[in-house]
Coordinates of C-alpha atoms in Angstrom, one line a residue:
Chain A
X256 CA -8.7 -4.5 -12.1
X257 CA -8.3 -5.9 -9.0
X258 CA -10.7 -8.1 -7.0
X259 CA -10.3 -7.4 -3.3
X260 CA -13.1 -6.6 -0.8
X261 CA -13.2 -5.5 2.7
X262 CA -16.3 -5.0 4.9
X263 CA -17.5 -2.5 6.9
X264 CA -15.8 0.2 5.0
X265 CA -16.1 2.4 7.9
X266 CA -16.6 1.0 11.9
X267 CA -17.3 3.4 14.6
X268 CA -17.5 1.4 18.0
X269 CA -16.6 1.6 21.8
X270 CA -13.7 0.5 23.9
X271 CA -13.7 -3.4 24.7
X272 CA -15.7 -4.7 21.8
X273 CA -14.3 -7.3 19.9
X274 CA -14.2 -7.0 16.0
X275 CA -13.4 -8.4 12.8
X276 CA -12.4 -6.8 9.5
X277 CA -13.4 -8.8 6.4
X278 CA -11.1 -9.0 3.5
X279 CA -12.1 -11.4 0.6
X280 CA -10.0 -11.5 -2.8
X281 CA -11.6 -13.4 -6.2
X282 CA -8.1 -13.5 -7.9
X283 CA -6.9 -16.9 -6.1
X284 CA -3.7 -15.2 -4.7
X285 CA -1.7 -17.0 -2.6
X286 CA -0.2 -14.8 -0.5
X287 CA -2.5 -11.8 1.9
X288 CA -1.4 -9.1 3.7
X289 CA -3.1 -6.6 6.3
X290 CA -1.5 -3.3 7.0
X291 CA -2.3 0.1 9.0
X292 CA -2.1 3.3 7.8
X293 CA -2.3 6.6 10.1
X294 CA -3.5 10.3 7.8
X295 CA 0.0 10.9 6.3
X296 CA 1.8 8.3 7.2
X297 CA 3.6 5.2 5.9
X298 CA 1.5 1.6 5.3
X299 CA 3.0 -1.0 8.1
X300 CA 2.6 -4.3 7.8
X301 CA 1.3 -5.9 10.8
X302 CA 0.1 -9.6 9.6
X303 CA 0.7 -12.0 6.3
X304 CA 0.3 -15.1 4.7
X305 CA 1.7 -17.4 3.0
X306 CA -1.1 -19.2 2.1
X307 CA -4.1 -21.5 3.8
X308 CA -3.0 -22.0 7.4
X309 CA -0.3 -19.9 7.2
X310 CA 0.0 -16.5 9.1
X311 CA 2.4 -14.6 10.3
X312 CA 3.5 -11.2 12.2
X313 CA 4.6 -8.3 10.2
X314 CA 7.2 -5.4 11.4
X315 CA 4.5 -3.6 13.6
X316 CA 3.5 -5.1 16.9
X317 CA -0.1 -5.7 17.2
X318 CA -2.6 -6.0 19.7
X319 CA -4.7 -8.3 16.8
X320 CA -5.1 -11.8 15.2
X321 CA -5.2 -13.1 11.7
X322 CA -6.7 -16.7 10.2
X323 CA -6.8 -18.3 7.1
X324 CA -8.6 -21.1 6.5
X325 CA -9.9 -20.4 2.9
X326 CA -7.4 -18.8 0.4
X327 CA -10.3 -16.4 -0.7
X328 CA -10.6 -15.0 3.0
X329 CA -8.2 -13.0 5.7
X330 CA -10.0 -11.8 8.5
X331 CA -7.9 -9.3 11.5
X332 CA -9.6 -9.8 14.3
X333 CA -9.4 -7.1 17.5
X334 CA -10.3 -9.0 20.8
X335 CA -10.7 -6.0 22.5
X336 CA -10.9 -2.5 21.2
X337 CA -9.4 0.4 22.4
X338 CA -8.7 4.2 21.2
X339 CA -5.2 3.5 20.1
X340 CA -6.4 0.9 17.5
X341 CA -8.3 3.8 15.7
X342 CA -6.6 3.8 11.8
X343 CA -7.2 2.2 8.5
X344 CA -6.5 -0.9 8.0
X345 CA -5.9 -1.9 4.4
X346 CA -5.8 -5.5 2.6
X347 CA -3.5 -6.7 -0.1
X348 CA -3.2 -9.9 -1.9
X349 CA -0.6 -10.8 -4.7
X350 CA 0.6 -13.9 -6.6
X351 CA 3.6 -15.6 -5.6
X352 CA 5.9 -14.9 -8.2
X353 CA 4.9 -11.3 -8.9
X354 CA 5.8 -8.6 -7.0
X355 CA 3.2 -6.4 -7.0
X356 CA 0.4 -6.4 -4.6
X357 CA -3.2 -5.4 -5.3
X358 CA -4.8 -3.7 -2.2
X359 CA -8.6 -3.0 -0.9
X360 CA -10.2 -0.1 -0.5
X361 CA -9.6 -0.3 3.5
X362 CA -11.8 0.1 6.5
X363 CA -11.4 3.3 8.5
X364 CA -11.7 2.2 12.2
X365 CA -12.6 4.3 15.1
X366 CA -12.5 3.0 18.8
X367 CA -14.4 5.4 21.2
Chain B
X122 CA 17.8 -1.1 7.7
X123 CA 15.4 -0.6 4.6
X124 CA 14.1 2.9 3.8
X125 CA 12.3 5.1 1.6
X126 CA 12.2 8.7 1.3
X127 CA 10.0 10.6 -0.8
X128 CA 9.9 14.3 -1.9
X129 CA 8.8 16.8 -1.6
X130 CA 5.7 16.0 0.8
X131 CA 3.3 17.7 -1.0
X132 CA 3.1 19.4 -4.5
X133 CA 0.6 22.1 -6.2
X134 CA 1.0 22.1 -10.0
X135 CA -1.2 23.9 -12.5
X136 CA -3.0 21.8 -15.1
X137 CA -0.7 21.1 -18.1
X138 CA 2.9 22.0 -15.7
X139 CA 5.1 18.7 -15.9
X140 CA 7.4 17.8 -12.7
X141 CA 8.8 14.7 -11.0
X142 CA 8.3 13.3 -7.9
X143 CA 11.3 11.9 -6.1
X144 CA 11.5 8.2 -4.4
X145 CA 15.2 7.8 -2.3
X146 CA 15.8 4.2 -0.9
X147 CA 17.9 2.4 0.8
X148 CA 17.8 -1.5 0.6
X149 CA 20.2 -4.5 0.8
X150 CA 19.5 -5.4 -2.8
X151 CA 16.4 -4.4 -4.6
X152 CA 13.8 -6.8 -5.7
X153 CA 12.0 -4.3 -7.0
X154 CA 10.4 -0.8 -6.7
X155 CA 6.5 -0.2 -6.8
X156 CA 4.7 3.0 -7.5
X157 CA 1.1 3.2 -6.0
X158 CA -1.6 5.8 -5.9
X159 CA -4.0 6.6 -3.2
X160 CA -7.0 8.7 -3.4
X161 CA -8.3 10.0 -0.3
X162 CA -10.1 7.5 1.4
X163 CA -9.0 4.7 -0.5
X164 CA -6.9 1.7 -0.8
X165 CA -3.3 2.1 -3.0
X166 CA -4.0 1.6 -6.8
X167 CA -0.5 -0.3 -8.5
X168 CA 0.8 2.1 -11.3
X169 CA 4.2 0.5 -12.1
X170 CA 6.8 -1.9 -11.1
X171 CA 10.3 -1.5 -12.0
X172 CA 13.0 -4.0 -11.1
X173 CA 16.4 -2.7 -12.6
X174 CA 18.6 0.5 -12.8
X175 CA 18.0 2.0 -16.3
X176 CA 14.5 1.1 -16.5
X177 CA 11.5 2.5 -17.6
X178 CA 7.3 2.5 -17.6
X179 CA 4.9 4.7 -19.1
X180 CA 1.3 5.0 -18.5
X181 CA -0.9 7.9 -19.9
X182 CA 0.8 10.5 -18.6
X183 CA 3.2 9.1 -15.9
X184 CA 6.5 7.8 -16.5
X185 CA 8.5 5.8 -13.6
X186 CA 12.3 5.3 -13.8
X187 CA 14.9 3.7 -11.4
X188 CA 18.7 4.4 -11.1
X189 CA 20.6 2.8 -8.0
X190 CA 19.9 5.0 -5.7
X191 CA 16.0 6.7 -6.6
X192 CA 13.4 6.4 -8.8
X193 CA 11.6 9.4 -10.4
X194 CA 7.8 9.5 -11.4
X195 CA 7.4 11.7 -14.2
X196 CA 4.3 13.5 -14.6
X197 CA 3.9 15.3 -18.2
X198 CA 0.8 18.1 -19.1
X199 CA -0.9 16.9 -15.4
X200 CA -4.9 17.3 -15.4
X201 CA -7.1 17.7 -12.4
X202 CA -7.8 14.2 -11.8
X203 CA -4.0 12.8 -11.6
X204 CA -4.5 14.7 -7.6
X205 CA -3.6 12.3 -5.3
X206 CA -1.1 10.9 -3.2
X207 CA 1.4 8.8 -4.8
X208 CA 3.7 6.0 -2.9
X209 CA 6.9 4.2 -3.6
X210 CA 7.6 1.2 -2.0
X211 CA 10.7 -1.3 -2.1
X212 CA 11.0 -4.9 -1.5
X213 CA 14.5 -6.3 -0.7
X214 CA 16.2 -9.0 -2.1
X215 CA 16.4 -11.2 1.1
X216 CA 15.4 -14.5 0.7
X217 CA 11.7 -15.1 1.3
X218 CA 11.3 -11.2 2.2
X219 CA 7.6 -10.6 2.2
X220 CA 7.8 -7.0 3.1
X221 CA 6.7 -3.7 1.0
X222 CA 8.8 -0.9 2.7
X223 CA 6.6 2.4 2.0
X224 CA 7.6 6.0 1.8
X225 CA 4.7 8.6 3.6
X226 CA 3.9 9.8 0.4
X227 CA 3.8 12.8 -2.2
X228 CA 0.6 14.7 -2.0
X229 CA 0.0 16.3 -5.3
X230 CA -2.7 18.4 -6.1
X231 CA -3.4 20.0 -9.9
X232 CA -5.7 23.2 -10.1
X233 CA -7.6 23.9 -13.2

């Protein structure tokens, strides 16, 4: 079973707030991803990493930031809210070498 | 340009009537093919990965095959619980390629 966390779950906040989204992993993966996921739609990838200080941008532009300055931990950050960031945001991690990647249970975002 | 296709977009089975869910891609060389399911809600749970035309995984009831062009997930005598969406994704053979490519998704849903 796979050992990735994200915190809050759920987020309900207003435009111009600036927020994080936790994602932890206790599997010692290498290599994190963050996606975003609209009701019936496809997962895009909008940040990775390769590993501790590396992050870069996936296929779909956005308005937020990533670090990593632990393995363990891959914050997104938002600077500034606004409605159009409203989704779920989902975490993954895998091992280099292996293809699969193990994901979170997300955190469904709503900017008012 | 990578893509998956998956069909049909949403299925109603009774419990114990066996169908397949179709995944169509379209990759510059396949690294590999993933199968995923998502409860509503929830974060993708890996089911299989399969890396080569001709191959095949089981699990309980599910069984995931790939030829060149599609992969087929097999569901035999379904119960109740297997509802849920199920995803395919690809990852193409392009050197250092980090990228899942997802379909939107098969919705099934069993009734008792």
């Amino acid at each position: 079973e796979a050992d990735i966390y994200q915190t809050p779950r759920y987020l309900v906040i207003g435009t111009g707030k600036k927020i994080t989204l936790e994602c932890s992993q206790t599997m010692g993966h290498d290599k994190m991803y963050w996606y975003q996921q609209d009701p019936g739609m496809e997962l895009h990838l909008i940040h990775y990493s390769y590993g501790v200080n590396s992050t870069e941008k996936g296929d779909l532009s956005s308005e937020s930031t990533v670090s990593r300055i632990r393995t363990e931990h891959f914050p997104l950050t938002l600077e500034s809210a606004r409605p159009s960031h409203t989704s779920q945001y989902l975490c993954a991690s895998r091992l280099a070498g292996s293809g699969e990647q193990f994901f979170g249970p997300g955190t469904r975002l709503t900017v008012l | 340009e990578d893509q998956v296709t998956q069909s049909p977009e949403a299925l109603r089975l009774q419990e114990g009537e066996s169908s397949s869910l179709n995944c169509s891609y379209t990759v510059s060389g396949l690294r590999g093919l993933f199968w995923y399911r998502q409860d509503p809600g929830k974060g993708p749970e890996f089911l299989f990965t399969l890396y080569s035309a001709g191959e095949e995984k089981e699990k309980e009831r599910l069984k995931a095959t790939l030829t060149k062009k599609e992969s087929f997930l097999h569901i035999t005598a379904p119960k109740p619980e297997d509802s849920a969406t199920y995803l395919c994704a690809v990852q193409a053979l392009q050197g250092g390629s980090e990228k899942l490519v997802f379909g939107k998704g098969t919705k099934l849903t069993v009734n008792p």
